Amino acid sequence: MWGSCKGSGSRPYQTAVDLAGPAFRCTCPSRKFPCKHALGLLLLWAEGESGPITADTEPDWVEQWTAARRKKAEEAAAKEPKAAAGPADPDAARKRAERRAVRVEGGAAELEQRLTDLLRGGLAGADRAGYQQWDEVAARMVDAQAPGLASRVRELGALPATGGDWPSRMLEETALLHLLARGFLGRERLPGPLAETVRTRIGFTVDTAEVLAGPTVRGQWLVLAQYDTADDRLTTRRIWLHDEGAGRFALLLSFGAAGRAPELALAVGTVMDAELAYHPAALPLRAALGPRHDIGRPVRIPAGTATGQALAAYGSALADDPWLDAFPVLLGPVVPLPGPDRWQLADAHSDDAIPVAGMGPSAALWRLAAVSGGHPLTVFGELGPTGIRPLTAWTDGSPEPIAL
Amino acid sequence: MDVTWDDLVGSALLGTERRRPPGVVGDAEEAAAGLLDAAAAGVVRRRAGLRPGIAGQRPKPAPADRRPPLPEAARRRLAMLLADRTGDGARGGRRGAAPNLTELLPQWLGAARAEGYAAPPELLPALLDAARARTDLRPDALALAGPRGLWLAGLNPDWKFALRAGPAGAAPGTAGGEDPETARRLWEEGLFAERVALLTRMRLAEPAAALELLDSTWRGERAEDRLMFLDSLRTGLGPADEPFLEEALSDRSRNVRATAAELLSALPGSALAGRMAARARACVRLGPDGITVEAPHACDAEMERDGVARKPPSGRGERAWWLGQLVDAAPLSAWPEHFGGRSPEQIIALPVPDDWQADLHAAWCRAAVRQRDPQWARALLGPPPAASAPVAAVGDPAKLLAILPVDERAEWVAEFIGTHGLSEAFQMLGVCAVPWAGRLGRAVIDALDMARDVGSYPWSFSGVMGLAERCLDPAVAEQVALLSATAEDAPDGAPGATAYWSEAFQRLTSTLRLRRLMLAELRPGSPG
């Protein structure tokens, strides 16, 4: 997309935006990036004004730019395998990894001791002790370079305050932590993919380039949902993709510093002909986005399953990854049933229903109810132990998904 | 395995030192580890074995809405306007040259409603939230929301206001044509707000049936409720309501009596209006030096029953107070004959000795407003005062203007602004039809241009500027754009004023352009 903008200079600025990046180029001297001319161009595009930005006849300077970008990307792609093949000093890297493994083992063992102590003394006092002691344990896990353990421990501290049947939930979470810690300590004896799942849950990360260097799957990926969660240090963006032909889901994660939007942004409803590489895991869901070849619009509503089938699928997924708390499901046709505290999604043709996660209706749930109007829908959501979190809906008439 | 999850939770709660789960051996420490193992197996089994629950009560499907959906660009625009409403607080006070979207929302809603669109379902929650926060948005927002919106509002107590919204809130097709049986049941069993809504709704379509409903339970209602119900008779008021209102003049509650009298005096043919006219005529006569006024000496019981308040507000003489009430409740149509066939203009031109002129004319102004009499309103307003004349007019010019036909109103105000500038014009502009007529718009732009040339600061005109953003015809955007070019500061003007003016005009321009675009989006077929 390109345009020229009459600025204060003698010649109009030449501005171009590559929407796939997004990437920007402008001949203006502004040091802001993207500059206001590129933003203006984007705004015009967002308004749907087709005036100056038809792509039919790209002037030379736009073609030069896109060609240069393409070349750079190819060069980068050519360099990547080398980078992935070996860091500067493989020996040092291996030593670092070993040192970290030892520290995490220490952390896991310490956590095991804490959990055993907790159950010796009983959970009954845990609601009085507050989350302070758990924050302390979480800090120890951060020191041990096991951020995945740390965040689970921190959530444990908040549990007693949620009221209701908290001892049961507390035991569930402690047991899963125990399972994770034991899993890591005994990782040598686990099958490869499960060991990878355990490592990921503990908080080991895999380099995206390394993942992409492995096998990729090409497919027609429909962007199902995109949403951000933020804590005080980090904004995490989750993007769910679905390839209906292959019946595959994929989760892209993208991170930004606190208060800033993560880099990757994909519009819900876009269909990408793209290559993905799954992170190694017993239940491959998380993926890295590889080359994109084409984008289009959806032509039909994805097929949904009944609630019973969705729960069964979640059950078998738990066998691969017991710590799974967001399993992608497409339900349909279902009707949202508002309730005074818990909402439900009910099969249109049977009496079965799944509870909606979370207490009290959120803005997304009201949108879901509004879109449904009491009629059946197809719904995409994340299924977890307490119910489903609806993220996207399709009404009968249109293949365009409605983000909730 | 015979150990149930509840057993595990039981021992976890008390601690393995006190209670160990069945089948787990070893000392307390080993038992704790065993408990964790068992629980880990248990939790996976529990979660993997989740079965669907039994569906609760299904909501009744929302009635179908056959209105066309919004064009895509308009749908995005609405989403943006609604999103901006919540984002406003974070951006802080000064707007610079950016248009104020919050003020465009009402206009967008009105225009979209006029085009007969249905609001997109996914935006209904935001739309209802907006209408909840701003009552002025409710009629248009609820009309756009339509049956689906009403259905949704029934599920969320936060949106209860939509259920009791007045006639304007009712979706097209549901207004009027009330089923008598349902109406009666609602009237007898409904909540107060629902009953008021019902009454107001029915008054639009079948005023007589509404009155009958009200009459059927009138004597049993509480005084506050009677007052509210009586007030809703304003809609569709007609001669048929007279007997009921006449009876209400003897009501136990003073406020009810006063409202009944006020409604009756708005019916020029009513007996009360006749009685007031007779009283007023006795006080106001044609004399040798113009109009002789002899204010009443007492306020008798009959007058009080007809709604005359005996006690004047502090600072006003009681006789003048009574006179005012008699004259403003008397039908204006009775005066020309009383003054020897003179027209309203001629009557107003008659001299009124003994300082009664102000009281008398003010009372006529109130009467003209209450009886919506354009002829008298025109006569009382007179032509816009000349540049040298004092601006102060009789009564409230804005209220009188509101009675005049739209074109005449715009002409009058345009001329007024041409001679007096903008400082007194705010309220008058407020009653002019939107978008402002060509001549009025030009008058406002010229006056703003002039104000800049004299060197005043633009925020002295922020009220008018705000109105102009909303009310100027978007077609004049390019005219305003010419003004936003920065010029030299006026030599004797406030320093820096020109830059602020230029920013203010830029904002006005961008708002007008945005309005033009936004209206064009609602009519994708026709050239914007």
CSV table of C-alpha atoms in Angstrom, one decimal, chain B residues 182-469:
chain,number,residue,atom,x,y,z
B,182,THR,CA,-52.4,-7.4,28.3
B,183,ALA,CA,-52.5,-3.7,28.9
B,184,ARG,CA,-55.1,-4.0,31.6
B,185,ARG,CA,-53.1,-6.7,33.4
B,186,LEU,CA,-49.9,-4.7,33.1
B,187,TRP,CA,-51.7,-1.6,34.4
B,188,GLU,CA,-53.1,-3.5,37.4
B,189,GLU,CA,-50.1,-5.6,38.3
B,190,GLY,CA,-47.1,-3.8,36.8
B,191,LEU,CA,-44.4,-1.8,38.6
B,192,PHE,CA,-44.8,1.9,38.8
B,193,ALA,CA,-42.3,2.6,36.0
B,194,GLU,CA,-43.9,0.0,33.7
B,195,ARG,CA,-47.3,1.6,34.3
B,196,VAL,CA,-46.0,5.1,33.4
B,197,ALA,CA,-44.4,3.6,30.3
B,198,LEU,CA,-47.6,1.9,29.3
B,199,LEU,CA,-49.6,5.0,29.9
B,200,THR,CA,-47.3,7.2,27.9
B,201,ARG,CA,-47.1,4.6,25.1
B,202,MET,CA,-50.9,4.3,24.9
B,203,ARG,CA,-51.4,8.0,24.9
B,204,LEU,CA,-49.6,8.2,21.6
B,205,ALA,CA,-51.8,5.7,19.8
B,206,GLU,CA,-55.2,5.8,21.6
B,207,PRO,CA,-55.4,8.6,24.1
B,208,ALA,CA,-59.0,7.8,25.1
B,209,ALA,CA,-58.2,4.2,26.0
B,210,ALA,CA,-55.2,5.3,28.1
B,211,LEU,CA,-57.4,7.8,30.0
B,212,GLU,CA,-60.0,5.1,30.6
B,213,LEU,CA,-57.3,2.9,32.1
B,214,LEU,CA,-56.1,5.6,34.3
B,215,ASP,CA,-59.6,6.6,35.4
B,216,SER,CA,-60.3,3.0,36.4
B,217,THR,CA,-57.8,3.0,39.3
B,218,TRP,CA,-57.4,6.8,39.8
B,219,ARG,CA,-58.9,7.0,43.3
B,220,GLY,CA,-56.8,4.2,44.7
B,221,GLU,CA,-53.4,5.6,43.6
B,222,ARG,CA,-50.9,7.3,45.9
B,223,ALA,CA,-50.6,11.1,45.5
B,224,GLU,CA,-47.1,11.0,44.0
B,225,ASP,CA,-48.2,8.4,41.5
B,226,ARG,CA,-51.3,10.4,40.6
B,227,LEU,CA,-49.0,13.4,39.9
B,228,MET,CA,-46.8,11.3,37.5
B,229,PHE,CA,-49.7,9.7,35.8
B,230,LEU,CA,-51.4,13.0,35.3
B,231,ASP,CA,-48.2,14.4,33.9
B,232,SER,CA,-48.2,11.7,31.2
B,233,LEU,CA,-51.5,13.0,29.9
B,234,ARG,CA,-49.6,15.9,28.3
B,235,THR,CA,-49.0,13.5,25.5
B,236,GLY,CA,-52.1,13.5,23.3
B,237,LEU,CA,-53.9,16.1,25.3
B,238,GLY,CA,-57.3,16.9,23.9
B,239,PRO,CA,-60.8,18.2,24.7
B,240,ALA,CA,-61.8,14.6,25.6
B,241,ASP,CA,-59.6,14.8,28.7
B,242,GLU,CA,-61.4,17.8,30.1
B,243,PRO,CA,-64.0,16.1,32.3
B,244,PHE,CA,-61.3,14.0,34.0
B,245,LEU,CA,-59.1,17.0,34.5
B,246,GLU,CA,-61.9,19.1,35.8
B,247,GLU,CA,-62.5,16.5,38.4
B,248,ALA,CA,-58.8,16.4,39.3
B,249,LEU,CA,-59.1,20.1,40.2
B,250,SER,CA,-60.7,18.9,43.4
B,251,ASP,CA,-58.0,16.4,44.2
B,252,ARG,CA,-56.6,16.0,47.7
B,253,SER,CA,-53.1,16.8,46.6
B,254,ARG,CA,-52.2,20.4,45.8
B,255,ASN,CA,-49.6,19.4,43.2
B,256,VAL,CA,-52.1,17.3,41.4
B,257,ARG,CA,-54.6,20.2,41.4
B,258,ALA,CA,-52.0,22.6,40.0
B,259,THR,CA,-51.0,20.2,37.2
B,260,ALA,CA,-54.6,19.6,36.3
B,261,ALA,CA,-55.2,23.3,36.1
B,262,GLU,CA,-52.1,23.8,34.0
B,263,LEU,CA,-53.2,21.0,31.5
B,264,LEU,CA,-56.7,22.5,31.3
B,265,SER,CA,-55.4,26.0,30.6
B,266,ALA,CA,-53.5,24.5,27.6
B,267,LEU,CA,-57.0,23.5,26.2
B,268,PRO,CA,-58.3,26.8,25.0
B,269,GLY,CA,-61.9,25.5,24.8
B,270,SER,CA,-62.0,24.2,28.3
B,271,ALA,CA,-64.3,25.5,31.0
B,272,LEU,CA,-61.4,26.4,33.1
B,273,ALA,CA,-59.8,28.4,30.3
B,274,GLY,CA,-63.1,30.2,29.9
B,275,ARG,CA,-63.3,31.0,33.6
B,276,MET,CA,-59.7,32.3,33.6
B,277,ALA,CA,-60.4,34.3,30.5
B,278,ALA,CA,-63.4,35.9,32.2
B,279,ARG,CA,-61.3,36.8,35.3
B,280,ALA,CA,-58.4,38.1,33.1
B,281,ARG,CA,-60.7,40.2,31.0
B,282,ALA,CA,-62.1,41.8,34.2
B,283,CYS,CA,-58.6,42.9,35.1
B,284,VAL,CA,-57.2,43.9,31.7
B,285,ARG,CA,-59.3,46.4,29.7
B,286,LEU,CA,-58.9,48.8,26.8
B,287,GLY,CA,-58.8,52.2,28.3
B,288,PRO,CA,-58.3,55.8,26.9
B,289,ASP,CA,-54.5,55.6,27.3
B,290,GLY,CA,-54.0,52.1,26.1
B,291,ILE,CA,-54.5,49.0,28.3
B,292,THR,CA,-55.7,49.6,31.8
B,293,VAL,CA,-54.7,47.0,34.3
B,294,GLU,CA,-56.6,46.5,37.5
B,295,ALA,CA,-55.0,43.5,39.2
B,296,PRO,CA,-57.2,41.3,41.4
B,297,HIS,CA,-57.6,42.4,45.0
B,298,ALA,CA,-58.1,38.9,46.4
B,299,CYS,CA,-57.5,35.3,45.6
B,300,ASP,CA,-60.8,33.5,46.3
B,301,ALA,CA,-61.4,29.8,46.8
B,302,GLU,CA,-62.7,29.5,43.2
B,303,MET,CA,-59.5,30.9,41.8
B,304,GLU,CA,-57.5,28.6,44.0
B,305,ARG,CA,-59.4,25.7,42.8
B,306,ASP,CA,-58.6,26.7,39.2
B,307,GLY,CA,-54.9,26.4,40.1
B,308,VAL,CA,-54.0,30.0,41.1
B,309,ALA,CA,-51.3,29.8,43.8
B,310,ARG,CA,-52.2,32.2,46.6
B,311,LYS,CA,-48.8,32.9,48.0
B,312,PRO,CA,-46.3,34.7,45.7
B,313,PRO,CA,-42.6,33.9,45.8
B,314,SER,CA,-40.7,36.2,48.0
B,315,GLY,CA,-40.1,39.6,46.5
B,316,ARG,CA,-43.2,39.7,44.4
B,317,GLY,CA,-46.4,41.6,45.1
B,318,GLU,CA,-49.3,39.3,45.5
B,319,ARG,CA,-51.6,41.2,43.2
B,320,ALA,CA,-49.2,41.2,40.4
B,321,TRP,CA,-48.6,37.5,41.1
B,322,TRP,CA,-52.3,36.7,40.8
B,323,LEU,CA,-52.7,38.8,37.7
B,324,GLY,CA,-49.9,36.9,36.0
B,325,GLN,CA,-51.4,33.6,36.7
B,326,LEU,CA,-54.8,34.7,35.4
B,327,VAL,CA,-53.4,36.0,32.2
B,328,ASP,CA,-51.1,33.1,31.4
B,329,ALA,CA,-53.9,30.6,31.9
B,330,ALA,CA,-56.4,32.5,29.7
B,331,PRO,CA,-56.7,31.5,26.1
B,332,LEU,CA,-54.9,34.0,23.8
B,333,SER,CA,-57.6,33.7,21.2
B,334,ALA,CA,-60.0,35.6,23.5
B,335,TRP,CA,-57.9,38.8,23.5
B,336,PRO,CA,-58.3,40.2,19.9
B,337,GLU,CA,-62.0,40.4,20.3
B,338,HIS,CA,-61.7,42.0,23.8
B,339,PHE,CA,-59.5,44.7,22.3
B,340,GLY,CA,-61.8,45.7,19.6
B,341,GLY,CA,-60.6,43.3,16.9
B,342,ARG,CA,-56.9,44.3,17.1
B,343,SER,CA,-54.3,41.8,16.0
B,344,PRO,CA,-51.8,40.4,18.5
B,345,GLU,CA,-49.1,42.8,17.1
B,346,GLN,CA,-51.4,45.8,17.6
B,347,ILE,CA,-52.4,44.6,21.1
B,348,ILE,CA,-48.7,44.4,22.1
B,349,ALA,CA,-48.0,47.8,20.6
B,350,LEU,CA,-50.7,49.3,22.9
B,351,PRO,CA,-49.2,51.4,25.7
B,352,VAL,CA,-49.7,49.9,29.2
B,353,PRO,CA,-49.6,52.7,31.9
B,354,ASP,CA,-48.6,52.3,35.6
B,355,ASP,CA,-45.7,49.9,35.0
B,356,TRP,CA,-47.9,46.9,34.3
B,357,GLN,CA,-46.4,46.3,30.8
B,358,ALA,CA,-43.6,44.0,31.9
B,359,ASP,CA,-46.0,41.8,34.0
B,360,LEU,CA,-48.6,41.7,31.3
B,361,HIS,CA,-46.3,40.9,28.4
B,362,ALA,CA,-44.4,38.3,30.5
B,363,ALA,CA,-47.7,36.6,31.2
B,364,TRP,CA,-48.6,36.6,27.5
B,365,CYS,CA,-45.3,35.1,26.7
B,366,ARG,CA,-45.9,32.2,29.1
B,367,ALA,CA,-49.4,31.8,27.6
B,368,ALA,CA,-48.0,31.7,24.1
B,369,VAL,CA,-45.5,29.1,25.1
B,370,ARG,CA,-48.0,27.0,26.9
B,371,GLN,CA,-50.6,27.2,24.2
B,372,ARG,CA,-48.0,27.0,21.4
B,373,ASP,CA,-49.4,30.0,19.6
B,374,PRO,CA,-47.0,31.0,16.8
B,375,GLN,CA,-48.9,34.2,16.0
B,376,TRP,CA,-48.6,35.5,19.5
B,377,ALA,CA,-45.1,34.3,19.8
B,378,ARG,CA,-44.1,36.2,16.6
B,379,ALA,CA,-45.9,39.3,17.9
B,380,LEU,CA,-44.2,39.1,21.3
B,381,LEU,CA,-40.7,38.5,19.8
B,382,GLY,CA,-41.0,41.3,17.3
B,383,PRO,CA,-38.3,41.7,14.8
B,384,PRO,CA,-34.7,41.1,16.0
B,385,PRO,CA,-33.8,44.2,18.0
B,386,ALA,CA,-31.6,46.8,16.2
B,387,ALA,CA,-27.9,47.0,16.9
B,388,SER,CA,-28.4,50.0,19.2
B,389,ALA,CA,-31.4,48.6,21.1
B,390,PRO,CA,-30.8,46.7,24.3
B,391,VAL,CA,-30.9,42.9,23.8
B,392,ALA,CA,-33.1,42.2,26.8
B,393,ALA,CA,-36.4,41.0,25.4
B,394,VAL,CA,-39.7,40.2,27.1
B,395,GLY,CA,-39.9,36.7,28.5
B,396,ASP,CA,-37.6,34.0,27.2
B,397,PRO,CA,-36.8,34.5,23.5
B,398,ALA,CA,-35.5,31.0,23.1
B,399,LYS,CA,-38.8,29.5,24.3
B,400,LEU,CA,-40.9,31.8,22.0
B,401,LEU,CA,-38.6,31.0,19.1
B,402,ALA,CA,-39.2,27.3,19.6
B,403,ILE,CA,-42.8,27.8,18.7
B,404,LEU,CA,-42.1,29.5,15.4
B,405,PRO,CA,-41.8,27.5,12.2
B,406,VAL,CA,-38.3,26.2,11.6
B,407,ASP,CA,-37.3,28.6,8.7
B,408,GLU,CA,-38.6,31.6,10.5
B,409,ARG,CA,-36.7,30.6,13.6
B,410,ALA,CA,-33.4,30.3,11.7
B,411,GLU,CA,-34.0,33.6,9.9
B,412,TRP,CA,-34.7,35.5,13.1
B,413,VAL,CA,-31.6,34.1,14.9
B,414,ALA,CA,-29.4,34.7,11.9
B,415,GLU,CA,-30.4,38.3,11.9
B,416,PHE,CA,-30.0,38.6,15.6
B,417,ILE,CA,-26.5,37.2,15.4
B,418,GLY,CA,-25.7,39.5,12.5
B,419,THR,CA,-26.4,42.6,14.7
B,420,HIS,CA,-25.6,41.4,18.2
B,421,GLY,CA,-22.9,38.8,17.8
B,422,LEU,CA,-22.8,35.5,19.6
B,423,SER,CA,-22.6,36.4,23.3
B,424,GLU,CA,-26.4,36.3,23.9
B,425,ALA,CA,-27.2,33.8,21.2
B,426,PHE,CA,-26.3,30.5,22.8
B,427,GLN,CA,-29.8,29.5,24.0
B,428,MET,CA,-31.5,30.7,20.8
B,429,LEU,CA,-29.1,28.6,18.7
B,430,GLY,CA,-30.0,25.7,21.0
B,431,VAL,CA,-33.6,25.7,19.7
B,432,CYS,CA,-32.8,26.0,16.0
B,433,ALA,CA,-33.3,23.0,13.8
B,434,VAL,CA,-30.2,20.8,13.1
B,435,PRO,CA,-28.4,21.1,10.7
B,436,TRP,CA,-28.5,24.9,10.8
B,437,ALA,CA,-30.1,26.5,7.8
B,438,GLY,CA,-27.6,28.1,5.3
B,439,ARG,CA,-28.1,31.6,6.3
B,440,LEU,CA,-27.9,30.8,10.0
B,441,GLY,CA,-24.7,28.8,9.5
B,442,ARG,CA,-23.1,31.7,7.6
B,443,ALA,CA,-24.1,34.1,10.3
B,444,VAL,CA,-22.5,32.0,13.0
B,445,ILE,CA,-19.3,31.4,11.0
B,446,ASP,CA,-19.0,35.2,10.2
B,447,ALA,CA,-19.6,36.0,13.8
B,448,LEU,CA,-16.8,33.6,14.9
B,449,ASP,CA,-14.5,35.1,12.2
B,450,MET,CA,-15.3,38.5,13.5
B,451,ALA,CA,-14.6,37.5,17.1
B,452,ARG,CA,-11.2,36.2,16.0
B,453,ASP,CA,-10.4,39.5,14.2
B,454,VAL,CA,-11.2,41.5,17.3
B,455,GLY,CA,-8.7,39.3,19.2
B,456,SER,CA,-10.8,37.6,21.8
B,457,TYR,CA,-9.8,34.1,23.0
B,458,PRO,CA,-11.8,31.3,21.4
B,459,TRP,CA,-12.8,29.7,24.7
B,460,SER,CA,-15.0,32.7,25.4
B,461,PHE,CA,-17.1,31.1,22.6
B,462,SER,CA,-16.6,27.5,23.6
B,463,GLY,CA,-20.4,27.0,24.1
B,464,VAL,CA,-21.2,28.2,20.6
B,465,MET,CA,-18.2,26.3,19.2
B,466,GLY,CA,-19.5,23.1,20.7
B,467,LEU,CA,-22.9,23.7,19.3
B,468,ALA,CA,-21.5,24.6,15.9
B,469,GLU,CA,-19.5,21.3,15.8
